[in-house]
């Protein structure tokens, strides 16, 4: 059940971060836009590696 919570939290954080695309501060500047995309990718990667480490632990599932 812990893995489900990790997946939900990861996607919730990525979704909330993607809401910043609606702000002109981020959407008008290509560098800020790219950095925001990079942040979302990093958030998803961290969630993936955290799930991977939970599965590899003895008794992780």
Short mmCIF file of N, CA, C and O in Angstrom, two decimals:
data_model
loop_
_atom_site.label_atom_id
_atom_site.label_comp_id
_atom_site.label_asym_id
_atom_site.label_seq_id
_atom_site.Cartn_x
_atom_site.Cartn_y
_atom_site.Cartn_z
N UNK A 1 0.82 -1.20 0.00
CA UNK A 1 0.00 0.00 0.00
C UNK A 1 0.86 1.26 0.00
O UNK A 1 0.44 2.28 -0.51
N UNK A 2 2.07 1.15 0.55
CA UNK A 2 2.95 2.29 0.61
C UNK A 2 3.34 2.76 -0.79
O UNK A 2 3.46 3.96 -1.04
N UNK A 3 3.49 1.81 -1.72
CA UNK A 3 3.87 2.16 -3.09
C UNK A 3 2.76 2.96 -3.77
O UNK A 3 3.03 3.89 -4.53
N UNK A 4 1.53 2.63 -3.49
CA UNK A 4 0.41 3.37 -4.06
C UNK A 4 0.43 4.82 -3.57
O UNK A 4 0.20 5.75 -4.34
N UNK A 5 0.73 5.01 -2.30
CA UNK A 5 0.82 6.36 -1.76
C UNK A 5 1.97 7.14 -2.39
O UNK A 5 1.85 8.35 -2.65
N UNK A 6 3.07 6.48 -2.65
CA UNK A 6 4.21 7.13 -3.30
C UNK A 6 3.82 7.57 -4.71
O UNK A 6 4.13 8.69 -5.13
N UNK A 7 3.14 6.70 -5.44
CA UNK A 7 2.72 7.03 -6.80
C UNK A 7 1.75 8.21 -6.79
O UNK A 7 1.89 9.16 -7.57
N UNK A 8 0.78 8.17 -5.89
CA UNK A 8 -0.19 9.26 -5.80
C UNK A 8 0.48 10.58 -5.42
O UNK A 8 0.18 11.63 -6.00
N UNK A 9 1.39 10.54 -4.47
CA UNK A 9 2.07 11.76 -4.05
C UNK A 9 2.94 12.32 -5.17
O UNK A 9 2.97 13.53 -5.40
N UNK A 10 3.62 11.43 -5.88
CA UNK A 10 4.49 11.88 -6.97
C UNK A 10 3.69 12.57 -8.06
O UNK A 10 4.05 13.66 -8.52
N UNK A 11 2.59 11.96 -8.47
CA UNK A 11 1.79 12.57 -9.53
C UNK A 11 1.05 13.82 -9.05
O UNK A 11 0.86 14.75 -9.82
N UNK A 12 0.68 13.86 -7.78
CA UNK A 12 0.05 15.06 -7.25
C UNK A 12 1.04 16.23 -7.25
O UNK A 12 0.69 17.35 -7.65
N UNK A 13 2.26 15.98 -6.83
CA UNK A 13 3.29 17.03 -6.83
C UNK A 13 3.57 17.49 -8.25
O UNK A 13 3.68 18.69 -8.52
N UNK A 14 3.69 16.55 -9.19
CA UNK A 14 3.94 16.91 -10.59
C UNK A 14 2.76 17.70 -11.17
O UNK A 14 2.95 18.66 -11.93
N UNK A 15 1.55 17.33 -10.81
CA UNK A 15 0.36 18.04 -11.29
C UNK A 15 0.31 19.47 -10.76
O UNK A 15 0.03 20.40 -11.50
N UNK A 16 0.59 19.62 -9.48
CA UNK A 16 0.59 20.96 -8.89
C UNK A 16 1.68 21.81 -9.51
O UNK A 16 1.47 23.01 -9.79
N UNK A 17 2.83 21.22 -9.76
CA UNK A 17 3.92 21.95 -10.40
C UNK A 17 3.54 22.36 -11.81
O UNK A 17 3.88 23.46 -12.26
N UNK A 18 2.82 21.50 -12.51
CA UNK A 18 2.42 21.83 -13.88
C UNK A 18 1.41 22.98 -13.91
O UNK A 18 1.24 23.62 -14.96
N UNK A 19 0.76 23.27 -12.82
CA UNK A 19 -0.16 24.41 -12.76
C UNK A 19 0.58 25.74 -12.94
O UNK A 19 -0.03 26.73 -13.34
N UNK A 20 1.87 25.75 -12.69
CA UNK A 20 2.66 26.97 -12.89
C UNK A 20 2.75 27.36 -14.36
O UNK A 20 3.08 28.50 -14.68
N UNK A 21 2.47 26.43 -15.28
CA UNK A 21 2.48 26.76 -16.70
C UNK A 21 1.42 27.79 -17.05
O UNK A 21 1.53 28.47 -18.06
N UNK A 22 0.40 27.91 -16.24
CA UNK A 22 -0.66 28.87 -16.49
C UNK A 22 -0.24 30.31 -16.19
O UNK A 22 -0.86 31.24 -16.67
N UNK A 23 0.80 30.48 -15.41
CA UNK A 23 1.25 31.82 -15.05
C UNK A 23 2.10 32.40 -16.18
O UNK A 23 2.93 31.72 -16.78
N UNK A 24 1.89 33.69 -16.48
CA UNK A 24 2.66 34.34 -17.53
C UNK A 24 4.14 34.40 -17.20
O UNK A 24 4.99 34.43 -18.10
N UNK A 25 4.46 34.44 -15.93
CA UNK A 25 5.86 34.50 -15.50
C UNK A 25 6.66 33.33 -16.05
O UNK A 25 7.82 33.46 -16.41
N UNK A 26 6.04 32.15 -16.12
CA UNK A 26 6.72 30.95 -16.62
C UNK A 26 6.45 30.71 -18.09
O UNK A 26 7.33 30.24 -18.82
N UNK A 27 5.26 31.00 -18.56
CA UNK A 27 4.89 30.63 -19.93
C UNK A 27 5.50 31.55 -20.98
O UNK A 27 5.69 31.15 -22.12
N UNK A 28 5.83 32.77 -20.62
CA UNK A 28 6.38 33.72 -21.60
C UNK A 28 7.89 33.57 -21.80
O UNK A 28 8.41 33.95 -22.83
N UNK A 29 8.57 33.05 -20.82
CA UNK A 29 10.02 32.94 -20.89
C UNK A 29 10.40 31.49 -21.17
O UNK A 29 10.10 30.60 -20.37
N UNK A 30 11.09 31.23 -22.29
CA UNK A 30 11.42 29.84 -22.63
C UNK A 30 12.38 29.17 -21.65
O UNK A 30 12.32 27.95 -21.45
N UNK A 31 13.26 29.93 -21.02
CA UNK A 31 14.20 29.35 -20.06
C UNK A 31 13.45 28.89 -18.81
O UNK A 31 13.66 27.77 -18.32
N UNK A 32 12.56 29.72 -18.30
CA UNK A 32 11.76 29.32 -17.13
C UNK A 32 10.84 28.15 -17.48
O UNK A 32 10.63 27.26 -16.65
N UNK A 33 10.30 28.15 -18.68
CA UNK A 33 9.45 27.05 -19.13
C UNK A 33 10.24 25.74 -19.14
O UNK A 33 9.77 24.72 -18.64
N UNK A 34 11.44 25.78 -19.71
CA UNK A 34 12.29 24.59 -19.76
C UNK A 34 12.67 24.13 -18.36
O UNK A 34 12.66 22.93 -18.08
N UNK A 35 13.00 25.05 -17.47
CA UNK A 35 13.34 24.69 -16.10
C UNK A 35 12.16 24.05 -15.38
O UNK A 35 12.34 23.13 -14.57
N UNK A 36 10.97 24.52 -15.66
CA UNK A 36 9.78 23.93 -15.05
C UNK A 36 9.54 22.52 -15.57
O UNK A 36 9.20 21.62 -14.80
N UNK A 37 9.73 22.32 -16.88
CA UNK A 37 9.61 20.98 -17.45
C UNK A 37 10.66 20.06 -16.83
O UNK A 37 10.37 18.91 -16.47
N UNK A 38 11.88 20.56 -16.69
CA UNK A 38 12.96 19.78 -16.09
C UNK A 38 12.63 19.42 -14.63
O UNK A 38 12.88 18.29 -14.20
N UNK A 39 12.04 20.34 -13.90
CA UNK A 39 11.65 20.06 -12.51
C UNK A 39 10.61 18.96 -12.44
O UNK A 39 10.70 18.06 -11.60
N UNK A 40 9.64 18.98 -13.34
CA UNK A 40 8.61 17.95 -13.35
C UNK A 40 9.22 16.58 -13.68
O UNK A 40 8.89 15.57 -13.06
N UNK A 41 10.14 16.56 -14.64
CA UNK A 41 10.80 15.30 -14.99
C UNK A 41 11.61 14.77 -13.80
O UNK A 41 11.59 13.57 -13.50
N UNK A 42 12.29 15.66 -13.10
CA UNK A 42 13.08 15.25 -11.93
C UNK A 42 12.15 14.73 -10.83
O UNK A 42 12.47 13.73 -10.17
N UNK A 43 11.02 15.38 -10.61
CA UNK A 43 10.07 14.91 -9.60
C UNK A 43 9.58 13.50 -9.93
O UNK A 43 9.50 12.64 -9.04
N UNK A 44 9.26 13.26 -11.19
CA UNK A 44 8.80 11.93 -11.59
C UNK A 44 9.92 10.89 -11.46
O UNK A 44 9.68 9.76 -11.05
N UNK A 45 11.15 11.29 -11.79
CA UNK A 45 12.28 10.36 -11.68
C UNK A 45 12.55 10.01 -10.21
O UNK A 45 12.83 8.85 -9.89
N UNK A 46 12.48 10.99 -9.34
CA UNK A 46 12.69 10.73 -7.91
C UNK A 46 11.62 9.77 -7.39
O UNK A 46 11.93 8.84 -6.64
N UNK A 47 10.39 9.98 -7.79
CA UNK A 47 9.32 9.06 -7.39
C UNK A 47 9.57 7.65 -7.90
O UNK A 47 9.37 6.68 -7.19
N UNK A 48 10.02 7.54 -9.16
CA UNK A 48 10.32 6.23 -9.74
C UNK A 48 11.43 5.53 -8.96
O UNK A 48 11.31 4.35 -8.62
N UNK A 49 12.51 6.25 -8.67
CA UNK A 49 13.63 5.62 -7.97
C UNK A 49 13.27 5.29 -6.51
O UNK A 49 13.77 4.32 -5.94
N UNK A 50 12.39 6.09 -5.91
CA UNK A 50 11.95 5.79 -4.55
C UNK A 50 11.11 4.50 -4.54
O UNK A 50 11.27 3.66 -3.66
N UNK A 51 10.25 4.36 -5.53
CA UNK A 51 9.46 3.12 -5.65
C UNK A 51 10.38 1.94 -5.90
O UNK A 51 10.22 0.86 -5.31
N UNK A 52 11.36 2.13 -6.76
CA UNK A 52 12.31 1.07 -7.08
C UNK A 52 13.07 0.63 -5.83
O UNK A 52 13.29 -0.56 -5.61
N UNK A 53 13.47 1.59 -4.99
CA UNK A 53 14.19 1.23 -3.77
C UNK A 53 13.27 0.54 -2.76
O UNK A 53 13.71 -0.32 -2.00
N UNK A 54 12.00 0.91 -2.74
CA UNK A 54 11.04 0.25 -1.84
C UNK A 54 10.81 -1.19 -2.25
O UNK A 54 10.65 -2.07 -1.40
N UNK A 55 10.80 -1.46 -3.53
CA UNK A 55 10.58 -2.83 -4.01
C UNK A 55 11.80 -3.70 -3.74
O UNK A 55 11.66 -4.86 -3.38
N UNK A 56 12.99 -3.13 -3.86
CA UNK A 56 14.22 -3.92 -3.67
C UNK A 56 14.48 -4.26 -2.21
O UNK A 56 15.20 -5.22 -1.92
N UNK A 57 13.94 -3.51 -1.28
CA UNK A 57 14.17 -3.78 0.13
C UNK A 57 13.53 -5.11 0.50
O UNK A 57 12.47 -5.45 0.00
N UNK A 58 14.18 -5.85 1.41
CA UNK A 58 13.54 -7.08 1.90
C UNK A 58 12.25 -6.74 2.62
O UNK A 58 12.22 -5.89 3.51
N UNK A 59 11.17 -7.34 2.19
CA UNK A 59 9.87 -7.04 2.79
C UNK A 59 9.30 -5.75 2.27
O UNK A 59 8.41 -5.18 2.90
N UNK A 60 9.80 -5.24 1.16
CA UNK A 60 9.33 -3.97 0.62
C UNK A 60 7.93 -4.03 0.05
O UNK A 60 7.24 -3.04 0.00
N UNK A 61 7.49 -5.18 -0.41
CA UNK A 61 6.15 -5.29 -0.96
C UNK A 61 5.32 -6.08 -0.07
O UNK A 61 4.73 -6.31 0.66
#
